[in-house]
GROMACS .gro file of C-alpha atoms in nm:
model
  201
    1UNK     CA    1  -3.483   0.740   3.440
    2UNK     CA    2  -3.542   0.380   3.348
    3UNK     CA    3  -3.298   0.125   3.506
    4UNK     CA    4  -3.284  -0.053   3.196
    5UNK     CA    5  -3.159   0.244   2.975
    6UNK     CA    6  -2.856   0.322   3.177
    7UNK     CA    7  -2.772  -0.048   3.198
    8UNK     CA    8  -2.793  -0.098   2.860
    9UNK     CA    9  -2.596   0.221   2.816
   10UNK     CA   10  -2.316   0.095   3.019
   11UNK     CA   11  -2.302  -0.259   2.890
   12UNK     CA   12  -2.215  -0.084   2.544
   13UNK     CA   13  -2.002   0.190   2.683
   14UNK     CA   14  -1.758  -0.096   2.823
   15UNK     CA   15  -1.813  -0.290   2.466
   16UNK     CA   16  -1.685  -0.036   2.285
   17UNK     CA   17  -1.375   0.062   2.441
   18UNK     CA   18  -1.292  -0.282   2.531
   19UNK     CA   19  -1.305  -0.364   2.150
   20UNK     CA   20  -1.085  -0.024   2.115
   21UNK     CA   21  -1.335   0.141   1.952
   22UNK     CA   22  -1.248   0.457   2.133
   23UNK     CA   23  -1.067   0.565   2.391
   24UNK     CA   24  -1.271   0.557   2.795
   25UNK     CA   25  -1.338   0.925   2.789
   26UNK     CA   26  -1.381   1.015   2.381
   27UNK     CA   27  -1.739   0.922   2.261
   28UNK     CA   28  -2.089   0.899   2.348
   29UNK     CA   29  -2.398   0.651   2.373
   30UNK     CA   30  -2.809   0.715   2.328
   31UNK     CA   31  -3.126   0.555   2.320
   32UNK     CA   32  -3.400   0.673   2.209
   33UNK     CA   33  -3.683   0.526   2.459
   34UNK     CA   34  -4.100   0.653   2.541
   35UNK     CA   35  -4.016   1.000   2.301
   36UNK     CA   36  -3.719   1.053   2.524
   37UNK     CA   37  -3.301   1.055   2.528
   38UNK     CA   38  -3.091   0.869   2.746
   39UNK     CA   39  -2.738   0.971   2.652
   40UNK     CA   40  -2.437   0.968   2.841
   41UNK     CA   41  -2.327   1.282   3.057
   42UNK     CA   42  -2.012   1.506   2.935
   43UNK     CA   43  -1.683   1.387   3.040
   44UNK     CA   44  -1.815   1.054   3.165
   45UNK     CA   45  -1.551   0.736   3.098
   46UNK     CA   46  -1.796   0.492   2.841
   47UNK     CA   47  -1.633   0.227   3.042
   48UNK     CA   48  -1.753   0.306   3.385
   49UNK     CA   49  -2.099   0.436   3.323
   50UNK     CA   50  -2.402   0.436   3.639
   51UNK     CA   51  -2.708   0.614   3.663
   52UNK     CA   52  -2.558   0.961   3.702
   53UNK     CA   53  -2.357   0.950   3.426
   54UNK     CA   54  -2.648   0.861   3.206
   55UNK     CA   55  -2.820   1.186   3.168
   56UNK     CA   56  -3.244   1.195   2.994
   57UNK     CA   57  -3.331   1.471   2.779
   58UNK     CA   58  -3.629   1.600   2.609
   59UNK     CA   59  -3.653   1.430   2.223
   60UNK     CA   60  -3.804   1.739   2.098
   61UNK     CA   61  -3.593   2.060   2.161
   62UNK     CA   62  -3.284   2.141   2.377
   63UNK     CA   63  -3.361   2.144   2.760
   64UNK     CA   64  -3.201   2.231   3.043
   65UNK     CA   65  -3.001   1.872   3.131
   66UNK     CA   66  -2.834   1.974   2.772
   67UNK     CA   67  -2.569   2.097   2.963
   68UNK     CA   68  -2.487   1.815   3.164
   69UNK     CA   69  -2.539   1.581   2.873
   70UNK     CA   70  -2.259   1.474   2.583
   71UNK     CA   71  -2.157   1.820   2.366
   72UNK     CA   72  -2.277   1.605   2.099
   73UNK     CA   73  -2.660   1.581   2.204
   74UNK     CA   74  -2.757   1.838   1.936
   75UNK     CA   75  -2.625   1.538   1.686
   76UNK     CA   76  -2.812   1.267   1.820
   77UNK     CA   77  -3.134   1.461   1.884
   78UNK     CA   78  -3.135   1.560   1.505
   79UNK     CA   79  -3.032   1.168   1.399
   80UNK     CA   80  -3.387   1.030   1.592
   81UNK     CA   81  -3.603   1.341   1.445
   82UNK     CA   82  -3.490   1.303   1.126
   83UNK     CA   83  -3.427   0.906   1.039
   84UNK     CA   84  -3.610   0.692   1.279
   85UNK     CA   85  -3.330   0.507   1.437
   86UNK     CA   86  -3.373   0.405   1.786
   87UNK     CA   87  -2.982   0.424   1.911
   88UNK     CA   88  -2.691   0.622   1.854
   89UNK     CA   89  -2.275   0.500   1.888
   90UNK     CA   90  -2.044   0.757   1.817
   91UNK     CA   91  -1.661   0.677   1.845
   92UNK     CA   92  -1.313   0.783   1.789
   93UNK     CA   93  -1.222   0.503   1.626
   94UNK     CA   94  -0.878   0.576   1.488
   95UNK     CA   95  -0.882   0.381   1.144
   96UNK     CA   96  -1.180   0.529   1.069
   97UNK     CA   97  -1.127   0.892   1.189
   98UNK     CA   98  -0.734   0.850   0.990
   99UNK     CA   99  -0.886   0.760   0.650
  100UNK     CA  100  -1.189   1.041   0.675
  101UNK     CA  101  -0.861   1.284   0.700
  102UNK     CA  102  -0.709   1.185   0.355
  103UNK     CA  103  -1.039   1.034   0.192
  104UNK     CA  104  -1.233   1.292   0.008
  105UNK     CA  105  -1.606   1.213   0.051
  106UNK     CA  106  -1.629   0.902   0.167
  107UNK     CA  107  -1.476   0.579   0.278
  108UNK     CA  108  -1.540   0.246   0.066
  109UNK     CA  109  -1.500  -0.087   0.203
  110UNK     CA  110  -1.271  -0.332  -0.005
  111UNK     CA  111  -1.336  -0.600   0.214
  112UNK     CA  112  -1.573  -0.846   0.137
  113UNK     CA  113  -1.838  -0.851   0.449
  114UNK     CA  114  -1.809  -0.490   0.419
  115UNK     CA  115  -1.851  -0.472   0.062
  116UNK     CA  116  -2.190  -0.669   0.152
  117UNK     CA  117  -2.325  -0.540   0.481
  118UNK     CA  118  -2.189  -0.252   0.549
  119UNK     CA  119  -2.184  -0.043   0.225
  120UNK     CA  120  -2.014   0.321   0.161
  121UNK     CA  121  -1.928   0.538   0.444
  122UNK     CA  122  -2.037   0.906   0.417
  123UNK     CA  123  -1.783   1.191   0.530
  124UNK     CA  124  -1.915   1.439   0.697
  125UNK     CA  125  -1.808   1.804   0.784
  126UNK     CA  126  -1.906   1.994   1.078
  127UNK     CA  127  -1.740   2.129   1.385
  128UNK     CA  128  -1.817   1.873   1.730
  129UNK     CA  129  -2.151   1.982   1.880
  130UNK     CA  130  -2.302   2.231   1.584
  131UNK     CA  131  -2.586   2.241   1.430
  132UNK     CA  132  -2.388   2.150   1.108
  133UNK     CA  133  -2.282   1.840   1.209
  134UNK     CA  134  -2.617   1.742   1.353
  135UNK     CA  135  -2.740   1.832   1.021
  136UNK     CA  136  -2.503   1.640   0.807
  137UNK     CA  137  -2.513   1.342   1.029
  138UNK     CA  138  -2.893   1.275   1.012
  139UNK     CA  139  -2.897   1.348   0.668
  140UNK     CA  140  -2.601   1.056   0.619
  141UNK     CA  141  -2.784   0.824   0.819
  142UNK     CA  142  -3.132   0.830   0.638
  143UNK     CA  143  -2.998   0.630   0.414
  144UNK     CA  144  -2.660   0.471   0.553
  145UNK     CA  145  -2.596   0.281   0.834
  146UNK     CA  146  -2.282   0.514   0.964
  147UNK     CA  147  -2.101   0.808   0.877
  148UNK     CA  148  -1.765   0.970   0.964
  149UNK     CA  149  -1.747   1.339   1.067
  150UNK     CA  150  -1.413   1.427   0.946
  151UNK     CA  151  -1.118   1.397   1.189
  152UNK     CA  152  -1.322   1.366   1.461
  153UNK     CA  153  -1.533   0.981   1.470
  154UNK     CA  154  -1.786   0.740   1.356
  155UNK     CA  155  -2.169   0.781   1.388
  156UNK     CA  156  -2.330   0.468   1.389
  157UNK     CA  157  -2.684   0.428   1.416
  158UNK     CA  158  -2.978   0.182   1.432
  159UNK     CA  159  -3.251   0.021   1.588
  160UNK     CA  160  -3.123  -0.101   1.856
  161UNK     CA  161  -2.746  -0.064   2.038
  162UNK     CA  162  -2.658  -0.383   1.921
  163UNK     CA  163  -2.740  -0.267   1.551
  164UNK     CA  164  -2.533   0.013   1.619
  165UNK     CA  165  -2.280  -0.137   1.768
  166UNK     CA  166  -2.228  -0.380   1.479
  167UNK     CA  167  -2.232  -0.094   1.218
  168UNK     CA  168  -1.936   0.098   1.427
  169UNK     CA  169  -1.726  -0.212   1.433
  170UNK     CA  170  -1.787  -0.266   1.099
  171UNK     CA  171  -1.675   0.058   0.966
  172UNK     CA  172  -1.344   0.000   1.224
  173UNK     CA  173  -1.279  -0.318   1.020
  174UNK     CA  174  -1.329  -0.169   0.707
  175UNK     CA  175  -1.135   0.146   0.777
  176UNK     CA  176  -0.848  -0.083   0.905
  177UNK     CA  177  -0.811  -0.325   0.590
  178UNK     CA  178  -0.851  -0.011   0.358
  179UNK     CA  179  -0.557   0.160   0.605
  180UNK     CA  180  -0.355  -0.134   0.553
  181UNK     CA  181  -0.387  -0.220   0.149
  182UNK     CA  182  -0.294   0.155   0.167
  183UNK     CA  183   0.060   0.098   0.310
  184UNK     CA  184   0.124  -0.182   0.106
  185UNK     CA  185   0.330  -0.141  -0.186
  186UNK     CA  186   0.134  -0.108  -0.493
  187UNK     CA  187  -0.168  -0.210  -0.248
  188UNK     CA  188  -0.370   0.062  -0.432
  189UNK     CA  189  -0.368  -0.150  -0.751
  190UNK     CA  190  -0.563  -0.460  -0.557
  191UNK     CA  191  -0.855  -0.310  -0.480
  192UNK     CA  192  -0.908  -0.054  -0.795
  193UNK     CA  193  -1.131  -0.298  -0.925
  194UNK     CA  194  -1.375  -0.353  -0.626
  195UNK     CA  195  -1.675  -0.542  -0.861
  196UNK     CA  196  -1.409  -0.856  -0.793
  197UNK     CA  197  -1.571  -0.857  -0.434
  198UNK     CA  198  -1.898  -0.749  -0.551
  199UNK     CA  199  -1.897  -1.013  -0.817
  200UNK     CA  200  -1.810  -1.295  -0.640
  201UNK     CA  201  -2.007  -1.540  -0.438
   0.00000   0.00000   0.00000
C-alpha cells in the first residue's frame, strides 16, 4: 500500500466524525488509486485510522482482503466501475439518514447553497453490503453527487476526498434545515414554493 492513501484516508476519517458526520465506528472511506481500492478495514474507528486499518483491494472483482475490508466494499467497488468517481464517503449522518426514513424518494434541499450546489438527493433501497445497494448507489451517483440508502447513510462521491467530503456535508446541512422547517409550525408552507430560492440571485 501507498503511504499516501492511508494518510489521506485517515485525515478524512477524523474530518468526518469530528464534524459529526458519523459516529467513530459507523462508516467507511475509499480511494480509488493505480486501478486499485484503498478502503478502510471492518470495524475500524474513522477517527483513528493507520496503515492496518486501511485495507487495498482488487478494483475489478471481489478478492480475498474483501473480508477484512468495510461490509460495504461491494458498494464502492460498483460506484468506481460504474461512474468514474475517484473517492467514496459514506456516513451515518443522522439528519440525513432521519429524513430518508419519512421522505419518499428523495430529499430536496430548501436551502439556498444547496438549492445551487448540491441539487436533489436520491433515496436509495438496499440492505448494507448487497448487491442491491451497490447497484442502486452507482446508478444514483452517475448523475448526482450523493445519495441516501434509506435508514442507513449518505454516499457521497467524487473526484477527489475533498469533493466528497464537501458533498456529504452538504447533504448534512441540507438534511438539517429541511429537519428543522419540518418541526416548525406551519414550516411546511415556507418552502412549498422552492423556485423563491431558485429564482433569486
Amino acid at each position: 500500500m501507498t503511504s499516501d492513501a492511508w494518510h489521506e484516508i485517515a485525515r478524512f476519517g477524523r474530518k468526518v466524525v469530528s464534524s459529526g458526520l458519523t459516529s467513530s465506528r459507523f462508516g467507511n472511506i475509499s480511494i480509488c488509486q493505480d486501478g486499485r481500492i484503498f478502503i478502510t478495514a471492518t470495524g475500524s474507528m474513522l477517527d483513528e485510522l493507520d496503515s492496518s486499518t486501511v485495507v487495498e483491494v482488487s478494483l475489478e472483482n471481489p478478492c480475498e482482503m474483501d473480508k477484512i475490508a468495510s461490509i460495504e466494499t461491494c458498494v464502492h467497488r460498483a460506484i468506481y466501475l460504474n461512474t468514474g468517481k475517484m473517492a467514496v464517503i459514506h456516513t451515518h449522518s443522522p439528519y440525513a439518514v432521519a429524513l430518508s426514513m419519512v421522505e419518499m424518494e428523495k430529499v430536496e434541499p430548501i436551502d439556498s447553497e444547496g438549492v445551487l450546489f448540491l441539487g436533489e438527493v436520491p433515496i436509495i433501497e438496499g440492505r448494507l453490503g448487497t448487491d442491491m445497494l451497490a447497484k442502486a448507489a452507482s446508478l444514483a451517483l452517475n448523475s448526482h453527487m450523493a445519495c441516501i440508502a434509506r435508514g442507513h447513510g449518505v454516499f457521497a462521491a467524487g473526484g477527489t476526498l475533498m469533493e466528497a467530503y464537501t458533498a456529504a456535508c452538504m447533504v448534512e446541512h441540507s438534511s438539517l434545515v429541511r429537519y428543522l422547517v419540518n418541526c416548525y409550525p406551519q414550516g411546511k408552507n415556507l418552502y412549498l414554493n422552492q423556485h423563491t430560492f431558485k429564482s433569486s440571485g
